[in-house]
XYZ file of N, CA and C in Angstrom:
474
model
N -207.279 136.115 -91.274
C -207.443 134.837 -90.402
C -206.875 135.354 -89.216
N -207.332 134.809 -88.327
C -207.394 135.299 -86.825
C -206.236 134.288 -86.243
N -204.524 134.410 -86.597
C -203.549 133.617 -86.284
C -202.383 134.027 -86.159
N -201.707 134.097 -84.713
C -200.497 134.981 -84.219
C -199.397 134.497 -83.924
N -198.202 134.567 -84.816
C -197.267 134.113 -83.987
C -196.287 134.935 -82.955
N -195.662 134.221 -82.239
C -194.770 134.910 -81.084
C -193.993 133.778 -80.954
N -192.479 134.438 -81.274
C -191.387 133.248 -81.367
C -191.628 131.825 -82.149
N -191.881 130.773 -81.236
C -191.923 129.488 -81.801
C -193.503 129.136 -81.093
N -194.008 130.035 -81.001
C -195.515 130.030 -80.614
C -196.635 130.442 -81.965
N -198.031 129.504 -82.012
C -198.805 130.073 -82.788
C -200.259 129.828 -82.554
N -200.879 131.071 -81.954
C -202.380 130.971 -81.112
C -203.084 131.215 -82.824
N -204.028 130.401 -82.610
C -204.745 130.223 -84.204
C -206.597 129.771 -83.681
N -207.428 130.669 -84.193
C -208.744 130.605 -84.100
C -209.182 129.524 -85.605
N -209.585 128.292 -85.406
C -210.105 127.517 -86.075
C -211.559 126.934 -86.209
N -212.140 127.065 -86.979
C -213.696 126.306 -87.209
C -213.780 124.998 -87.876
N -214.454 124.433 -87.811
C -214.566 122.632 -88.426
C -215.820 122.355 -88.632
N -216.071 121.861 -89.206
C -217.205 120.946 -89.533
C -217.377 119.264 -89.536
N -218.560 118.877 -88.868
C -218.778 117.742 -88.659
C -219.733 117.021 -89.418
N -219.311 116.167 -90.987
C -220.223 115.989 -91.875
C -220.569 114.419 -91.774
N -221.474 113.778 -91.276
C -221.995 112.142 -91.173
C -222.718 111.718 -92.420
N -222.668 110.760 -93.155
C -223.320 110.485 -93.922
C -223.166 108.793 -94.262
N -224.513 108.405 -93.890
C -224.113 106.745 -94.161
C -223.249 106.220 -93.249
N -223.419 106.485 -91.946
C -221.990 105.893 -90.764
C -220.815 106.447 -91.329
N -221.095 107.497 -92.019
C -219.370 107.889 -92.604
C -218.998 109.565 -92.126
N -217.675 109.615 -91.758
C -217.318 110.949 -91.561
C -216.363 111.462 -92.491
N -216.808 112.722 -92.945
C -216.102 113.356 -93.873
C -214.541 113.980 -93.406
N -213.786 113.696 -93.678
C -212.123 114.167 -93.023
C -211.706 114.587 -94.450
N -210.286 115.586 -94.159
C -209.483 115.811 -95.302
C -208.467 115.924 -94.766
N -207.165 116.222 -95.952
C -205.770 116.426 -95.056
C -205.014 117.256 -96.219
N -204.076 117.855 -96.430
C -203.441 118.334 -97.189
C -202.281 117.224 -97.837
N -202.091 117.199 -99.046
C -201.478 116.022 -100.151
C -200.002 115.752 -99.129
N -199.334 116.776 -98.403
C -198.085 116.675 -98.383
C -198.081 115.986 -96.704
N -199.399 116.212 -96.172
C -199.361 115.498 -94.597
C -199.917 113.793 -94.853
N -199.704 113.703 -93.533
C -199.761 112.472 -93.357
C -200.855 111.665 -92.527
N -201.293 112.849 -91.976
C -202.637 112.791 -91.102
C -204.005 113.593 -91.795
N -205.226 112.930 -91.066
C -206.329 113.676 -91.601
C -206.973 114.770 -90.159
N -208.305 115.541 -90.667
C -208.533 116.206 -89.823
C -210.281 116.586 -90.226
N -210.910 117.291 -89.378
C -212.159 117.627 -89.796
C -211.902 118.980 -91.095
N -212.814 118.637 -91.642
C -212.581 120.035 -92.917
C -213.034 121.568 -92.392
N -212.240 122.210 -92.374
C -212.968 123.549 -92.480
C -211.560 124.652 -92.260
N -211.569 125.737 -91.497
C -210.289 126.748 -91.556
C -210.531 127.709 -90.638
N -209.564 128.792 -90.856
C -209.313 129.965 -90.054
C -210.475 131.008 -90.077
N -210.747 131.659 -88.754
C -211.707 132.399 -88.897
C -211.106 133.373 -89.204
N -211.650 134.288 -89.731
C -211.854 135.570 -90.131
C -212.236 136.649 -89.246
N -211.644 138.387 -89.455
C -211.799 139.137 -88.142
C -213.544 139.407 -88.496
N -214.466 139.937 -87.552
C -215.475 140.099 -87.856
C -216.426 139.196 -88.493
N -216.151 137.836 -88.334
C -216.586 137.011 -89.094
C -217.428 135.802 -87.989
N -218.687 135.794 -87.905
C -219.028 135.015 -87.044
C -218.830 133.257 -87.364
N -218.447 132.557 -86.104
C -217.467 131.100 -86.602
C -218.784 130.485 -87.699
N -220.134 130.354 -87.436
C -220.741 129.668 -88.528
C -220.706 130.162 -89.614
N -220.414 131.546 -89.883
C -219.815 132.262 -91.263
C -218.941 131.433 -92.124
N -217.919 131.326 -91.052
C -216.491 130.674 -91.659
C -216.736 129.538 -91.765
N -217.283 128.689 -91.563
C -217.589 127.223 -91.828
C -218.148 127.023 -93.143
N -219.439 128.134 -93.355
C -220.422 128.161 -94.575
C -218.972 128.654 -95.730
N -218.732 129.521 -95.400
C -217.335 130.034 -96.431
C -216.514 129.202 -96.908
N -215.728 128.404 -95.888
C -214.474 127.369 -95.856
C -215.068 126.110 -96.988
N -216.342 125.693 -96.955
C -216.770 124.446 -97.456
C -217.486 125.036 -98.652
N -217.480 126.296 -99.119
C -217.702 126.842 -100.336
C -216.296 127.081 -101.016
N -215.121 127.629 -100.421
C -213.874 127.383 -100.995
C -213.385 126.558 -101.242
N -213.433 125.575 -100.078
C -212.579 124.080 -100.517
C -213.133 123.138 -100.950
N -214.561 122.857 -101.246
C -215.451 121.847 -102.036
C -216.408 122.688 -102.890
N -216.693 124.122 -102.709
C -217.713 124.478 -103.644
C -219.089 123.680 -103.028
N -219.256 123.653 -101.952
C -220.628 122.958 -101.382
C -221.333 124.142 -100.826
N -222.692 124.356 -100.827
C -223.384 124.581 -99.443
C -223.834 123.826 -98.681
N -223.864 124.398 -97.225
C -223.852 123.727 -95.971
C -224.983 124.208 -95.109
N -225.570 123.402 -94.286
C -226.443 123.927 -93.042
C -225.874 123.759 -91.688
N -225.556 124.943 -91.342
C -225.056 124.566 -89.999
C -226.086 124.027 -89.060
N -225.958 122.803 -88.385
C -226.918 122.518 -87.596
C -227.078 122.628 -86.167
N -225.873 122.775 -85.589
C -225.802 123.250 -83.969
C -223.992 123.204 -83.461
N -224.087 123.806 -82.914
C -222.255 123.760 -82.239
C -222.246 122.376 -81.631
N -221.282 121.734 -81.729
C -221.113 120.496 -80.706
C -219.836 120.653 -79.361
N -218.927 121.466 -80.224
C -217.848 121.480 -78.989
C -217.192 122.678 -79.299
N -216.764 123.009 -78.084
C -215.693 124.261 -78.048
C -214.471 123.807 -77.247
N -213.454 124.168 -78.068
C -212.207 123.123 -77.751
C -210.902 124.458 -77.868
N -210.413 124.238 -76.595
C -208.727 124.741 -76.591
C -207.846 123.458 -76.253
N -206.992 123.925 -77.500
C -206.255 122.435 -77.826
C -204.344 122.791 -78.344
N -203.784 122.324 -77.388
C -202.404 122.312 -77.673
C -201.606 121.044 -78.079
N -200.670 121.927 -79.261
C -200.462 120.911 -79.732
C -198.974 121.252 -80.911
N -198.078 120.684 -81.354
C -197.290 120.886 -81.860
C -197.079 120.710 -83.315
N -197.067 121.409 -84.039
C -197.000 121.093 -85.542
C -196.051 121.920 -86.378
N -195.244 121.437 -87.452
C -194.536 122.109 -88.294
C -193.542 123.283 -87.328
N -192.894 122.286 -86.384
C -191.959 123.381 -85.744
C -192.359 124.265 -84.858
N -193.864 124.276 -84.527
C -194.402 125.862 -83.848
C -195.038 124.845 -82.893
N -195.347 125.533 -81.770
C -196.200 125.527 -80.422
C -197.627 125.899 -80.786
N -198.802 124.988 -80.796
C -200.183 125.596 -81.489
C -200.568 126.078 -79.905
N -201.505 127.099 -79.895
C -202.483 127.248 -79.206
C -203.695 127.717 -79.505
N -204.484 126.602 -79.879
C -205.316 127.160 -80.770
C -206.678 126.764 -80.246
N -207.923 127.388 -80.212
C -209.072 127.684 -80.077
C -210.041 127.334 -81.132
N -211.154 126.183 -80.899
C -211.720 125.646 -81.982
C -213.376 125.850 -82.080
N -213.958 125.961 -82.679
C -215.551 125.647 -82.952
C -215.908 124.490 -83.633
N -216.695 123.577 -82.990
C -216.704 122.294 -83.946
C -218.398 122.290 -84.385
N -218.531 122.157 -85.640
C -220.444 122.269 -86.057
C -220.753 120.930 -86.554
N -221.847 120.631 -86.283
C -222.273 119.705 -87.055
C -223.474 120.262 -88.256
N -222.833 119.416 -89.260
C -223.220 120.655 -90.614
C -223.715 118.979 -91.424
N -224.989 119.689 -92.377
C -225.039 118.803 -93.716
C -224.936 119.667 -94.946
N -224.933 118.986 -95.946
C -224.904 119.665 -97.415
C -226.158 119.902 -97.643
N -226.558 121.006 -98.236
C -227.877 121.351 -98.708
C -228.113 120.238 -99.856
N -227.095 120.275 -101.055
C -227.689 120.193 -102.243
C -227.377 118.264 -101.934
N -228.704 117.442 -101.598
C -228.553 116.273 -101.162
C -227.811 115.260 -102.204
N -228.199 115.482 -103.539
C -228.165 114.914 -104.812
C -226.258 115.573 -105.347
N -225.666 116.065 -104.452
C -224.297 115.943 -104.473
C -223.561 114.838 -105.132
N -222.696 115.117 -106.052
C -221.547 114.348 -105.991
C -220.294 113.661 -105.264
N -220.285 114.760 -104.185
C -219.665 114.365 -103.086
C -219.787 113.186 -102.278
N -220.806 112.616 -102.036
C -221.566 111.586 -101.751
C -221.199 110.009 -101.965
N -221.108 110.350 -103.393
C -220.672 109.182 -104.640
C -219.554 108.911 -104.693
N -218.245 109.486 -103.977
C -217.203 108.995 -104.011
C -216.558 108.983 -102.710
N -215.743 108.041 -102.639
C -214.997 107.431 -101.314
C -213.725 108.794 -100.794
N -213.345 108.728 -102.039
C -212.369 109.968 -102.203
C -212.420 110.844 -103.043
N -211.884 112.254 -102.946
C -211.849 113.185 -104.077
C -211.496 114.175 -103.899
N -210.730 115.162 -104.569
C -209.732 116.014 -104.455
C -209.767 117.320 -104.993
N -209.579 118.321 -104.354
C -209.994 119.766 -104.462
C -208.487 120.481 -104.485
N -208.460 121.876 -105.380
C -207.131 122.316 -104.964
C -207.560 123.562 -104.209
N -206.768 124.258 -103.421
C -207.018 125.851 -102.689
C -205.469 126.547 -103.408
N -205.856 127.046 -103.915
C -204.561 127.866 -104.671
C -203.636 126.336 -105.312
N -202.391 126.723 -104.743
C -201.698 125.423 -105.119
C -201.477 124.212 -104.571
N -202.608 124.235 -103.507
C -202.296 123.038 -102.707
C -203.818 122.045 -103.164
N -203.255 121.161 -103.032
C -204.437 119.712 -103.212
C -204.431 119.423 -101.761
N -206.101 119.134 -101.608
C -206.563 118.478 -100.459
C -207.284 117.389 -100.914
N -206.907 116.619 -100.349
C -207.570 115.251 -100.411
C -208.758 115.203 -99.340
N -210.338 114.569 -100.059
C -211.213 114.907 -98.877
C -211.874 112.981 -98.874
N -212.061 112.695 -97.491
C -212.267 111.026 -97.990
C -213.614 111.021 -96.684
N -214.589 110.191 -97.104
C -215.459 109.599 -96.411
C -214.903 108.152 -95.550
N -214.867 108.211 -94.142
C -214.318 107.276 -93.204
C -215.547 106.637 -92.437
N -215.654 105.306 -92.664
C -216.629 104.962 -91.797
C -216.546 105.037 -90.048
N -217.407 105.418 -89.489
C -217.165 105.632 -88.175
C -216.622 104.264 -87.562
N -216.621 103.611 -87.759
C -215.752 102.060 -86.758
C -214.299 102.038 -86.996
N -214.269 102.440 -88.662
C -212.550 102.425 -88.812
C -211.714 103.866 -88.347
N -212.249 104.808 -87.753
C -211.461 106.035 -87.086
C -210.532 105.418 -86.424
N -210.694 104.637 -85.609
C -209.543 104.126 -84.394
C -208.393 103.879 -85.144
N -208.230 103.478 -86.384
C -207.662 102.609 -87.074
C -206.109 103.811 -88.018
N -207.150 105.281 -87.949
C -206.300 105.861 -88.294
C -205.935 107.124 -87.970
N -204.707 108.291 -88.409
C -204.397 109.174 -87.822
C -205.106 110.589 -87.864
N -205.755 110.633 -87.040
C -206.666 111.545 -87.026
C -206.509 112.756 -85.667
N -206.418 114.052 -86.265
C -206.442 114.947 -85.060
C -207.107 116.086 -84.866
N -207.581 116.810 -84.065
C -206.948 116.425 -82.594
C -207.176 114.942 -82.475
N -207.002 114.312 -81.570
C -207.459 112.579 -81.184
C -208.956 112.575 -80.714
N -209.109 113.675 -79.587
C -210.621 113.353 -78.922
C -211.808 112.846 -80.029
N -211.317 113.317 -81.412
C -212.076 113.275 -82.226
C -212.864 111.842 -82.482
N -211.811 110.948 -82.372
C -212.476 109.507 -82.640
C -213.257 109.023 -81.508
N -213.341 109.309 -80.092
C -214.033 108.893 -79.358
C -215.498 110.263 -79.446
N -215.353 111.372 -79.668
C -216.655 112.170 -79.234
C -217.730 112.064 -80.588
N -217.100 111.923 -81.944
C -217.626 111.658 -83.073
C -218.893 110.424 -83.289
N -218.425 109.405 -82.520
C -219.376 108.189 -82.587
C -220.346 108.410 -81.603
N -220.220 109.085 -80.613
C -221.522 109.476 -79.723
C -221.598 111.086 -79.225
N -222.297 111.511 -80.156
C -222.526 113.006 -80.299
C -223.485 113.137 -78.680
N -222.985 114.129 -78.222
C -223.705 114.543 -77.082
C -224.582 115.654 -77.761
N -225.955 115.481 -76.825
C -226.993 116.656 -77.037
C -226.863 118.072 -76.783
N -225.484 118.230 -75.887
C -224.874 119.357 -75.485
C -223.727 119.486 -75.993
N -223.372 121.005 -75.633
C -222.676 121.801 -76.378
C -221.457 121.302 -75.507
N -220.283 120.766 -75.885
C -218.804 120.346 -74.688
C -217.951 121.305 -74.837
N -217.576 121.664 -73.848
C -215.870 122.012 -73.731
C -215.054 121.317 -73.630
N -214.112 121.404 -74.359
C -212.977 120.180 -74.408
C -211.675 121.036 -73.956
N -211.089 120.779 -73.207
C -209.630 121.214 -73.209
C -208.965 119.966 -73.291
N -207.847 120.169 -74.646
C -207.267 118.695 -74.992
C -205.577 118.993 -74.956
N -204.815 118.189 -74.867
C -203.254 118.269 -75.244
C -203.125 117.180 -75.892
N -202.679 117.181 -77.203
C -202.401 115.967 -77.940
C -201.243 115.311 -77.363
N -200.897 114.101 -77.502
C -199.994 113.467 -76.631
C -200.015 113.210 -75.572
N -201.396 113.377 -75.017
C -201.282 112.969 -73.581
C -202.731 112.495 -73.081
């Protein structure tokens, strides 16, 4: 995965997917965390970002997806787990290929990645304002998706 540490700093390349179904957004979090994020993961060397998202959805929830289009290219700066992050992210609009999948039937479901429990939940778009979601710009951008690719420079907490 493309992730480098130097002293107390981490550079990270992350790919995430925006899945909206019946006016609900799919989010996930690790069981130990108290905040939500869009599902996805880190880019591997020599892997196109779309392929990263396809791989991550297979690994995390055993679902095939169709990548619709790139929404946002994000330069994000934040602090997490006692590290200062400089993260480059690609956010894609995605759809699940299996429209009859049971992931649409449950508001919340769980998956394991190794020893880590991941909680997935569908949130009403109107309720996003009330949850802890990172990066914070998602709350605003996801309810009014642009038809154009957006470049976002973001610092959480500012």
